[in-house]
Short mmCIF file of C-alpha atoms and ligand atoms in Angstrom, two decimals:
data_model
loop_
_atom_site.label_atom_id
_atom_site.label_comp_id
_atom_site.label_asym_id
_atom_site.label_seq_id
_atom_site.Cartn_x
_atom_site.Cartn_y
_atom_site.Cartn_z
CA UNK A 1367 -4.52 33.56 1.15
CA UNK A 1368 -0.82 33.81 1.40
CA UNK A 1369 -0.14 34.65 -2.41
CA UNK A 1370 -2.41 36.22 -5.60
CA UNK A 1371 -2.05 34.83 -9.27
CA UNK A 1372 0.52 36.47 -10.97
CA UNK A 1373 2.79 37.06 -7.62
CA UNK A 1374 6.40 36.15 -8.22
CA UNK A 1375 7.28 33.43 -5.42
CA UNK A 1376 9.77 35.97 -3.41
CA UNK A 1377 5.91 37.64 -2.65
CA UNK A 1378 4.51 34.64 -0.81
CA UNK A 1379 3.75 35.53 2.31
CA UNK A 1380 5.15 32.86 4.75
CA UNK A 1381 4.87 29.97 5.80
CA UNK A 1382 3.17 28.98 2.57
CA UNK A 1383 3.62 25.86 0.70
CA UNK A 1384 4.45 25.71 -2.43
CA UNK A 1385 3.56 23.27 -5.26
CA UNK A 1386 5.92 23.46 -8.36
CA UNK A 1387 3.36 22.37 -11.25
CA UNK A 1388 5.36 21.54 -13.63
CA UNK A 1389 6.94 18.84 -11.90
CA UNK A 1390 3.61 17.65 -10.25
CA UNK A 1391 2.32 17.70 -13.95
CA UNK A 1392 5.21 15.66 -14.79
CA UNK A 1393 5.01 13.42 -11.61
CA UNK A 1394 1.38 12.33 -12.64
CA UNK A 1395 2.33 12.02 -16.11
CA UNK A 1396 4.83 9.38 -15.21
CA UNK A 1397 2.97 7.83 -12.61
CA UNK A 1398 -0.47 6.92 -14.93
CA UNK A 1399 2.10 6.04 -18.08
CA UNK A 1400 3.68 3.50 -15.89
CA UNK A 1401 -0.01 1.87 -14.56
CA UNK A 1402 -0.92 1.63 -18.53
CA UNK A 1403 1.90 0.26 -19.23
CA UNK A 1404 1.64 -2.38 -16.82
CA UNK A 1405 -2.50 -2.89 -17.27
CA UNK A 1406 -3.18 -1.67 -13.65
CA UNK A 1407 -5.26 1.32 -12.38
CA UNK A 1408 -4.30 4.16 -10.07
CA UNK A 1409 -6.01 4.75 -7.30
CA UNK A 1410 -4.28 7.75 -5.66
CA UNK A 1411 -4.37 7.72 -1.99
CA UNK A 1412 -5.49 11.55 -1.14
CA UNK A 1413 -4.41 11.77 2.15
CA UNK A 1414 -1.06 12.80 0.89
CA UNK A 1415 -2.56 16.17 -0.54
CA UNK A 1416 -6.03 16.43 0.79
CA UNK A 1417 -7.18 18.51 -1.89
CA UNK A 1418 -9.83 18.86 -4.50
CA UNK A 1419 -7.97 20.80 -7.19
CA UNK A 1420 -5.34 17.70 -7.01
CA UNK A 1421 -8.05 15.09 -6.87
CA UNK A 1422 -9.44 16.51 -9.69
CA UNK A 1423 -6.61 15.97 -12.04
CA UNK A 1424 -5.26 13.36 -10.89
CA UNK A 1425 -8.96 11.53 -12.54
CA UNK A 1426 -8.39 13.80 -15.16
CA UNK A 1427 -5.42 12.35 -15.65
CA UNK A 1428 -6.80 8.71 -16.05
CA UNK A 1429 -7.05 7.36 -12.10
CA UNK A 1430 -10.12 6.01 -11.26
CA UNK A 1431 -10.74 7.49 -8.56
CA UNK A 1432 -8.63 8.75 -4.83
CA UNK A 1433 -8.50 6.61 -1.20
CA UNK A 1434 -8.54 8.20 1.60
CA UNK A 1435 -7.92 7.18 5.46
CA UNK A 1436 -10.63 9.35 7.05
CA UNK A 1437 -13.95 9.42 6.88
CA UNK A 1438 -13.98 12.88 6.84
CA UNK A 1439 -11.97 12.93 4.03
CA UNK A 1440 -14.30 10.59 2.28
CA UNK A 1441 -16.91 13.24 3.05
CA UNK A 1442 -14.84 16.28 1.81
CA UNK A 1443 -13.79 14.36 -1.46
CA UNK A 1444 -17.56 13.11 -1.85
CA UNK A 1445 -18.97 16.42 -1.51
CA UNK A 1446 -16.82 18.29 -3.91
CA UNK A 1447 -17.54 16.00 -6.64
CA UNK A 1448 -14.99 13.24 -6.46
CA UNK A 1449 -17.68 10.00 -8.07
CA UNK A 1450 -15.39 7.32 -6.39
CA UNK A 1451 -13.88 6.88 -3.34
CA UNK A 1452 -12.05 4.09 -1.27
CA UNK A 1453 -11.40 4.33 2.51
CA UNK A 1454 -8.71 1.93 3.10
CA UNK A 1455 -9.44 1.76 6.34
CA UNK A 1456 -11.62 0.29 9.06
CA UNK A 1457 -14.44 2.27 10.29
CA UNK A 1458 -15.71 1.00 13.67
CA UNK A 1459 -17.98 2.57 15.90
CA UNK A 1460 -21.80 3.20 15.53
CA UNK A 1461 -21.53 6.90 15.34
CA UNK A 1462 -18.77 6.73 12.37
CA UNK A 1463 -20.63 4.13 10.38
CA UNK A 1464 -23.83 5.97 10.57
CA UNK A 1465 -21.98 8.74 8.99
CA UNK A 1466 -20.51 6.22 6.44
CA UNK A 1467 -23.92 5.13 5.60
CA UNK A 1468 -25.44 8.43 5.38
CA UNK A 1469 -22.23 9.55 2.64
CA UNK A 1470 -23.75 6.12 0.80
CA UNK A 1471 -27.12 6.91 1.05
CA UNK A 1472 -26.36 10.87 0.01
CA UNK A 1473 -24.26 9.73 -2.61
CA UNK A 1474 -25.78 6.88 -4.75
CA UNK A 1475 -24.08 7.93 -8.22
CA UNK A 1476 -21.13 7.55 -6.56
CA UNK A 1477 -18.80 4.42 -5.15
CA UNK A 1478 -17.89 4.38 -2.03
CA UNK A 1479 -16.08 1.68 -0.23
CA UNK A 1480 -14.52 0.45 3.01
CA UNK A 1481 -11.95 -2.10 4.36
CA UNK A 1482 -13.33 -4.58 7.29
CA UNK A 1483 -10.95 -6.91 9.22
CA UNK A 1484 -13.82 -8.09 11.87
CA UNK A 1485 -17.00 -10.46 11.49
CA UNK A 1486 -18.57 -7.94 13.92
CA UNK A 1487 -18.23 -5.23 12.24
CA UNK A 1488 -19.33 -6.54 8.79
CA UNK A 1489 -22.71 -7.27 10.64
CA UNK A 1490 -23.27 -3.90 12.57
CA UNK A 1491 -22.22 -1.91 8.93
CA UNK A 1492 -25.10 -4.20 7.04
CA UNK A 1493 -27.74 -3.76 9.93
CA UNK A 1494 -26.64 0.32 9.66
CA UNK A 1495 -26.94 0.51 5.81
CA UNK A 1496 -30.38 -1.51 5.96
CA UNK A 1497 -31.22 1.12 8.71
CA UNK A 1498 -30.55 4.08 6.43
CA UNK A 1499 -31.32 2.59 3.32
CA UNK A 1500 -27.61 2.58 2.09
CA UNK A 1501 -25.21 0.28 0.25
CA UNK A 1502 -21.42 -0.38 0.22
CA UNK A 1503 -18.39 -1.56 -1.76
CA UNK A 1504 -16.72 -3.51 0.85
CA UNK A 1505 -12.65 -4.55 0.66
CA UNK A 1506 -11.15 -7.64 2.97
CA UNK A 1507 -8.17 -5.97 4.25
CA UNK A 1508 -5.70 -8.96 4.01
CA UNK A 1509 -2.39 -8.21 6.63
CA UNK A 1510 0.69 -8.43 4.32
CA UNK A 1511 2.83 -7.68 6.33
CA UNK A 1512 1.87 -4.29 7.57
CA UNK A 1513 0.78 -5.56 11.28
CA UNK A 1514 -1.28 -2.46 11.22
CA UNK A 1515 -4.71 -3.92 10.22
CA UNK A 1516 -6.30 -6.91 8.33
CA UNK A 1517 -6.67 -10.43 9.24
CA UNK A 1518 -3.75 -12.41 8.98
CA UNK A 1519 -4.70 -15.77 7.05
CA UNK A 1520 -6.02 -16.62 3.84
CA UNK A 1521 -8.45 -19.12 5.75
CA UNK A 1522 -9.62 -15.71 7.85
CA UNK A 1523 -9.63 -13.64 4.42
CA UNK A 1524 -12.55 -16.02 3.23
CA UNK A 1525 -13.71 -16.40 6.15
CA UNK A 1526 -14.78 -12.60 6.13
CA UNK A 1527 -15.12 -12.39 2.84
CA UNK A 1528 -18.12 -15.26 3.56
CA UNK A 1529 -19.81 -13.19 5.63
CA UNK A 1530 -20.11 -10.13 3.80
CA UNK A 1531 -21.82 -12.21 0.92
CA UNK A 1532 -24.57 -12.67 3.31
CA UNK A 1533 -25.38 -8.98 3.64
CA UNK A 1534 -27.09 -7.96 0.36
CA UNK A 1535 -26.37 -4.06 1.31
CA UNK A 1536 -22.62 -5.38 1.05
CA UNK A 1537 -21.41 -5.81 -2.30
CA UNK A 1538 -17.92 -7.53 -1.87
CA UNK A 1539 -14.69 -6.04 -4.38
CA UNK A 1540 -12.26 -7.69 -3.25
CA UNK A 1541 -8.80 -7.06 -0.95
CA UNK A 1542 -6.99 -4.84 0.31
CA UNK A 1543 -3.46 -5.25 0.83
CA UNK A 1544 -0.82 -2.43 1.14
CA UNK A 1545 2.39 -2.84 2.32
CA UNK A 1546 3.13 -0.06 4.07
CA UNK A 1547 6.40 -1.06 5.52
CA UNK A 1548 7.83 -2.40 2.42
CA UNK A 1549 7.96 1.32 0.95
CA UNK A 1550 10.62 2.72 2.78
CA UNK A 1551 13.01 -0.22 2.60
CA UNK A 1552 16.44 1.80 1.26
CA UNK A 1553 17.46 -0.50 -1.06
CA UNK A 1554 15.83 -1.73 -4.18
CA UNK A 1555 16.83 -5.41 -3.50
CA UNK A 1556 14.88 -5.42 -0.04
CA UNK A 1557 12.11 -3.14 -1.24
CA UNK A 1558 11.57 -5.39 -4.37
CA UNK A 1559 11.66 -8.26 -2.41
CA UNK A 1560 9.35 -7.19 0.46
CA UNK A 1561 6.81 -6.13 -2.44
CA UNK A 1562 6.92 -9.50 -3.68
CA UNK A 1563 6.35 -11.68 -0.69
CA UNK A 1564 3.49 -8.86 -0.35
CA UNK A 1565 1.96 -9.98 -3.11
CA UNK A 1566 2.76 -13.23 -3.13
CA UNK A 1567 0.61 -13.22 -0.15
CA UNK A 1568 -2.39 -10.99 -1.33
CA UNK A 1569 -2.00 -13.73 -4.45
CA UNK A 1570 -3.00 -16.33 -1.89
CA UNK A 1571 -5.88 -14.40 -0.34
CA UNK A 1572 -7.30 -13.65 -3.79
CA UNK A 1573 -7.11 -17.87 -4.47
CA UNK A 1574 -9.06 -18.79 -1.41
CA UNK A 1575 -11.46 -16.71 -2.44
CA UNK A 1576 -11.79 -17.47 -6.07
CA UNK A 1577 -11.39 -20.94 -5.39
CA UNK A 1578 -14.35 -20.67 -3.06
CA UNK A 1579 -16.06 -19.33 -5.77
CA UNK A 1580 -16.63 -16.12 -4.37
CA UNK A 1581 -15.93 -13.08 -6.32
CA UNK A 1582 -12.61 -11.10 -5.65
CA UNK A 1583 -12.75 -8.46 -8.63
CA UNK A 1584 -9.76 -6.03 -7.57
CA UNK A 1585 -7.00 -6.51 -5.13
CA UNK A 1586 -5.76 -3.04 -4.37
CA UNK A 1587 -2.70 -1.81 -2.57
CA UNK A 1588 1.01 -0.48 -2.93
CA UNK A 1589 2.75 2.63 -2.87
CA UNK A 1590 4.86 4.96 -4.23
CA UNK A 1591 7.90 3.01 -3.28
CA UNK A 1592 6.44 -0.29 -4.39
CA UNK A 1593 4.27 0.52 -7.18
CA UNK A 1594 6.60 -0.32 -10.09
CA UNK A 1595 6.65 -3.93 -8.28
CA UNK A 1596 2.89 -4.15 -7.18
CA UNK A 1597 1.50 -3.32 -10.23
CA UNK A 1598 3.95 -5.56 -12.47
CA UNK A 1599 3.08 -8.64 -9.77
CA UNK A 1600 0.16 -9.92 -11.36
CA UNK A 1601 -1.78 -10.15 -8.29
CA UNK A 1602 -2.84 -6.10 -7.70
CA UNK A 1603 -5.37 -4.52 -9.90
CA UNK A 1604 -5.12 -1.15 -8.79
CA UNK A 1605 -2.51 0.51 -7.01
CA UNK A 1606 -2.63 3.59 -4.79
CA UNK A 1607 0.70 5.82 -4.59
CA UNK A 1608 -0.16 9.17 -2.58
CA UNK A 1609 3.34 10.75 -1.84
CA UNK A 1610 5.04 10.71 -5.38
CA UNK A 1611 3.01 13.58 -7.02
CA UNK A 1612 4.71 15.60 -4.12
CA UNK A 1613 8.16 13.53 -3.51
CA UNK A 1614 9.65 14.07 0.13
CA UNK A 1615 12.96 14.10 2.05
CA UNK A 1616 11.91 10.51 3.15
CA UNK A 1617 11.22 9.42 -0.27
CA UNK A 1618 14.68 10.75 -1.79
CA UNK A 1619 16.34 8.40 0.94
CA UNK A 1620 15.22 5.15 -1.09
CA UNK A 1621 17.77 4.43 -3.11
CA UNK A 1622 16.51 4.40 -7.24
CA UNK A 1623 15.92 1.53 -9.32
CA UNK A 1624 17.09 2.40 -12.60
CA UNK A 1625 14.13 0.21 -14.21
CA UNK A 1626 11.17 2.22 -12.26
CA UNK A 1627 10.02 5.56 -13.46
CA UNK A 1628 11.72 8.57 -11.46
CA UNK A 1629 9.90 11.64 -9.64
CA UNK A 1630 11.06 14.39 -8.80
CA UNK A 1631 10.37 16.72 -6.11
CA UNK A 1632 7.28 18.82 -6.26
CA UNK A 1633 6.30 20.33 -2.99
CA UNK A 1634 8.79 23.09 -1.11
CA UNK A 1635 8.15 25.02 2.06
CA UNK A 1636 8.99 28.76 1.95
CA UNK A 1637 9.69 30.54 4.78
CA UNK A 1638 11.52 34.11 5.74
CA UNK A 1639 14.57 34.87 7.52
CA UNK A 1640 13.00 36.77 10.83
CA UNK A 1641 16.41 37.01 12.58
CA UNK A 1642 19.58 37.00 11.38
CA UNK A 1643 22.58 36.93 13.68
CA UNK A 1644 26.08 36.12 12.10
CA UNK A 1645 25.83 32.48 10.75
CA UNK A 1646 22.58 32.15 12.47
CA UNK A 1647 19.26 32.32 10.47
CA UNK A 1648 16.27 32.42 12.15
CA UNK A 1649 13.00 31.12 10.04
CA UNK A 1650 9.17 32.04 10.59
CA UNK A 1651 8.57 28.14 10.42
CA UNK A 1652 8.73 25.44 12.63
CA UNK A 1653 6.42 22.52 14.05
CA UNK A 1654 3.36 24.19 12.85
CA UNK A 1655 4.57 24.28 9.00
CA UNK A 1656 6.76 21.21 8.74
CA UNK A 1657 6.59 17.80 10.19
CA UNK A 1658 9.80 16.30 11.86
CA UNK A 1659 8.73 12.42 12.08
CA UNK A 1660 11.20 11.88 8.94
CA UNK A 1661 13.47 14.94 10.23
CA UNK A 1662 12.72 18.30 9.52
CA UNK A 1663 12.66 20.21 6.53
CA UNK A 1664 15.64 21.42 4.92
CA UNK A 1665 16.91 23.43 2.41
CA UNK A 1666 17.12 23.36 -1.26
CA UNK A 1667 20.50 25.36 -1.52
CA UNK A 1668 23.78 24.08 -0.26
CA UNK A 1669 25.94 25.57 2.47
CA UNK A 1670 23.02 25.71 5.37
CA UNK A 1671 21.41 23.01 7.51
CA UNK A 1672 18.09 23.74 9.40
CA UNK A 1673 18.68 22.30 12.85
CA UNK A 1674 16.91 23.25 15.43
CA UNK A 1675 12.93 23.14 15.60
CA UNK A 1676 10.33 25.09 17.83
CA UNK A 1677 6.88 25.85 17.46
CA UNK A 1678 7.06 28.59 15.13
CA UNK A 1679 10.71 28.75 14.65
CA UNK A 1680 13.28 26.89 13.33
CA UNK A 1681 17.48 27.65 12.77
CA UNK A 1682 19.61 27.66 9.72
CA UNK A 1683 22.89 27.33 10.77
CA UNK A 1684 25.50 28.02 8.14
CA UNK A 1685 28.22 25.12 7.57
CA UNK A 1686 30.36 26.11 4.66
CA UNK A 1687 30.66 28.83 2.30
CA UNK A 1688 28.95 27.13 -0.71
CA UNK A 1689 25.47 28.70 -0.09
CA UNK A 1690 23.67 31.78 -0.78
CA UNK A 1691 24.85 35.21 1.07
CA UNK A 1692 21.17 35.36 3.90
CA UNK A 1693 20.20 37.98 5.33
CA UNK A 1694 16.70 39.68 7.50
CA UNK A 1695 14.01 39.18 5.48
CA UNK A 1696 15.68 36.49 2.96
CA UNK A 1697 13.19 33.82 1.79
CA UNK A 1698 14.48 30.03 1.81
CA UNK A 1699 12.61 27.31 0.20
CA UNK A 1700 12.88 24.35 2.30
CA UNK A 1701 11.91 20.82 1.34
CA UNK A 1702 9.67 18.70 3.84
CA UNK A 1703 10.84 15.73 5.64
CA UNK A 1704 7.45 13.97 5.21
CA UNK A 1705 4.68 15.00 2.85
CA UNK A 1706 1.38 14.37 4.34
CA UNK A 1707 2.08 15.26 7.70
CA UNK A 1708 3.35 18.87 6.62
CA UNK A 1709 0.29 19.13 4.33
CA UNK A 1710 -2.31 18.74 6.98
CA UNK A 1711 -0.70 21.76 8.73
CA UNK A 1712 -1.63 24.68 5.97
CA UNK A 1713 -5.39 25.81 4.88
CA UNK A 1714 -3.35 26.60 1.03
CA UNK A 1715 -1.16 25.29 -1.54
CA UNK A 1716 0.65 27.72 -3.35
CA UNK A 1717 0.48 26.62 -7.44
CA UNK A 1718 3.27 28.05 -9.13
CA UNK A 1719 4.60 27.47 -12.55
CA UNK A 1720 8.31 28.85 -14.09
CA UNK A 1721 8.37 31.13 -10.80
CA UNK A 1722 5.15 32.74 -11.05
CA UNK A 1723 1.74 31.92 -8.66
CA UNK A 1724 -0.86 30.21 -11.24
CA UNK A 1725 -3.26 29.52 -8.70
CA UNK A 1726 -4.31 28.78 -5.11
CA UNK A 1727 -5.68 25.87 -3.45
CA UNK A 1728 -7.31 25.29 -0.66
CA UNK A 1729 -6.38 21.95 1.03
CA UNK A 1730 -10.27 21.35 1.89
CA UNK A 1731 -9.55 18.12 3.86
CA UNK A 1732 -6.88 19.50 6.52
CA UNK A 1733 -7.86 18.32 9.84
CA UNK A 1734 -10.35 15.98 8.74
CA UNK A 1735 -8.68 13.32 11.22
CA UNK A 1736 -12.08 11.82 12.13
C1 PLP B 97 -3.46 2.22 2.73
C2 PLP B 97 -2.45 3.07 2.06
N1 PLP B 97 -2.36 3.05 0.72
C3 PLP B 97 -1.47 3.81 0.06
C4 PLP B 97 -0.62 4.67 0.75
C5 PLP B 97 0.27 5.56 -0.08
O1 PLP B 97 1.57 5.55 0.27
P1 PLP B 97 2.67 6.52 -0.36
O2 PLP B 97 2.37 7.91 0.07
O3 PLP B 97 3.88 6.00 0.27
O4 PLP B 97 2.61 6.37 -1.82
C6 PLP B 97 -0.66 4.70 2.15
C7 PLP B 97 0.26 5.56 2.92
O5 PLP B 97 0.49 5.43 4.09
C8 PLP B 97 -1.61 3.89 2.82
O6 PLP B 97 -1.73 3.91 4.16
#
């Protein structure tokens, strides 16, 4: 473990991440008064944090349980105690929905559901679950706009949603619709407005299938850039933010609406000056502690930018005279570019309140890409 309860944060040893709990208390906080406020529930999508301890509070906080992508998430979460668990997601494959089956089976007290886009697959998961005795909560996931996944018509939304009503090891929720392209739209006029034909969308879905009669009991979705819109649309039941407990580089590029609740960054990288040559400041981080998809990490004080990126280096290059006096050995607390890709790369989250370590957490689902 990189740090002991008690150690002050200049002790971490490095790379280490580093959660700052009062603002992740604070984050949640905000996060589940805004759902109540708007009558919607929070689903948190783990894959941003892939962690028990964070799971954990967040239902202690009032969500009603965590997505996840992975299957092997679903299997970390199930197993350390998480009761309900959504993988918005497709599973295909006979080998990965004999394991979803056999997380059903293991798991009976709990919920556990998955997205389906294909007739097919409906029909091989039902023959699977009758096979090992299992049953399913089963989404539609509707395409609003995403083009990642889904079908693409209300008509094909019932469709689907047909079929699964004929497999009695299928118990049909509802739809899935997230957005995922809407959440990064920099301004608040776009990003409202690409939430909104979202919905608008998922709204039909959810008609076609209502009208038909057939039930549609949650439409679930959104994200931390949408959610203030999702869950005030009418249309989503439950929303599922993942990033804003931690708050990003990426995320601080959306530009604020004053009218949605504000969070504030949670999750720093610290690293240690390993070289030092005149302006030059060479870190013990690069690739393998930080992502780079949204740029890399950089730091929290002024007067340095962290340019260049290797494996396990990367290079703070001073550019005025505004910042901190750095020298061998220094430690700099750097902000990631992109939450859950950084996350995935550490075994531990450092918990640390008012500058001291509180706790340590392992981040049990890391590499659980399959
Ligand atoms: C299906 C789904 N739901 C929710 C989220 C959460 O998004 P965010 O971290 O932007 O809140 C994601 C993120 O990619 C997602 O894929």
């Amino acid at each position: 473990m990189p740090a002991q309860p008690g150690d002050a944060i200049a002790d971490v040893d490095t790379p280490a991440l580093i959660l700052d709990l009062d603002r992740f208390d604070a984050n949640l906080r905000r996060m589940m008064a805004a759902a109540a406020s708007a009558g919607v529930r929070v689903r948190p999508h783990a894959k941003s944090h892939k962690s028990l301890q964070i799971a954990h509070r967040q239902i202690a906080a009032g969500a009603v349980g965590i997505c996840c992508q992975k299957l092997g998430e679903a299997e970390v979460f199930l197993s350390g105690g998480i009761r309900d668990v959504l993988v918005t997601n497709e599973v295909v494959g006979t080998r990965k929905m004999q394991r979803l089956a056999e997380l059903a089976r293991m798991f009976r007290d709990a919920r556990l559901g998955v997205c389906v886009d294909d007739v097919g697959v409906v029909r091989q998961l039902s023959l699977i679950c009758a096979e090992q005795d299992a049953e399913l909560d089963v989404y539609v996931e509707f395409d609003v706009g995403q083009n990642r996944a889904g079908v693409a018509t209300a008509a094909d939304a019932l469709e689907l949603a047909r079929e699964v009503m004929r497999h009695p090891r299928l118990t049909l929720m509802g739809l899935q619709a997230y957005a995922g392209s809407a959440q990064h739209r920099r301004g608040v006029p776009e990003r409202r407005e690409a939430a909104l034909r979202a919905a608008g969308r998922a709204g039909l879905a959810r008609a076609a299938l209502r009208d038909a009669g057939l039930p549609c009991e949650i439409v679930t979705g959104g994200g931390t850039g949408t959610f203030r819109y999702d869950a005030a649309s009418r249309v989503y039941d439950e929303i599922q933010p993942g990033s804003f407990i931690f708050m990003d580089i990426d995320y601080a590029r959306n530009e604020a609406d004053p009218d949605a609740t504000r969070f504030d960054h949670a999750l720093f990288l610290l690293a240690t000056v390993m070289s030092m040559r005149g302006d030059r400041a060479t870190l013990d981080a690069g690739l393998k502690a930080f992502s780079t998809d949204s740029g890399p990490a950089q730091p929290t004080f002024g007067g340095w930018h962290l340019r260049s990126v290797s494996d396990e280096h990367s290079i703070l290059t001073r550019i005025d005279d505004s910042g901190p006096e750095i020298q061998l050995g220094s430690k700099a607390l750097l902000l990631p570019g992109h939450c859950d890709p950084t996350v995935n790369l550490h075994d531990w989250i450092v918990a640390v309140r008012k500058g001291r370590v509180e706790d340590v957490w392992r981040i049990d689902a890391r590499g659980a890409v399959f």
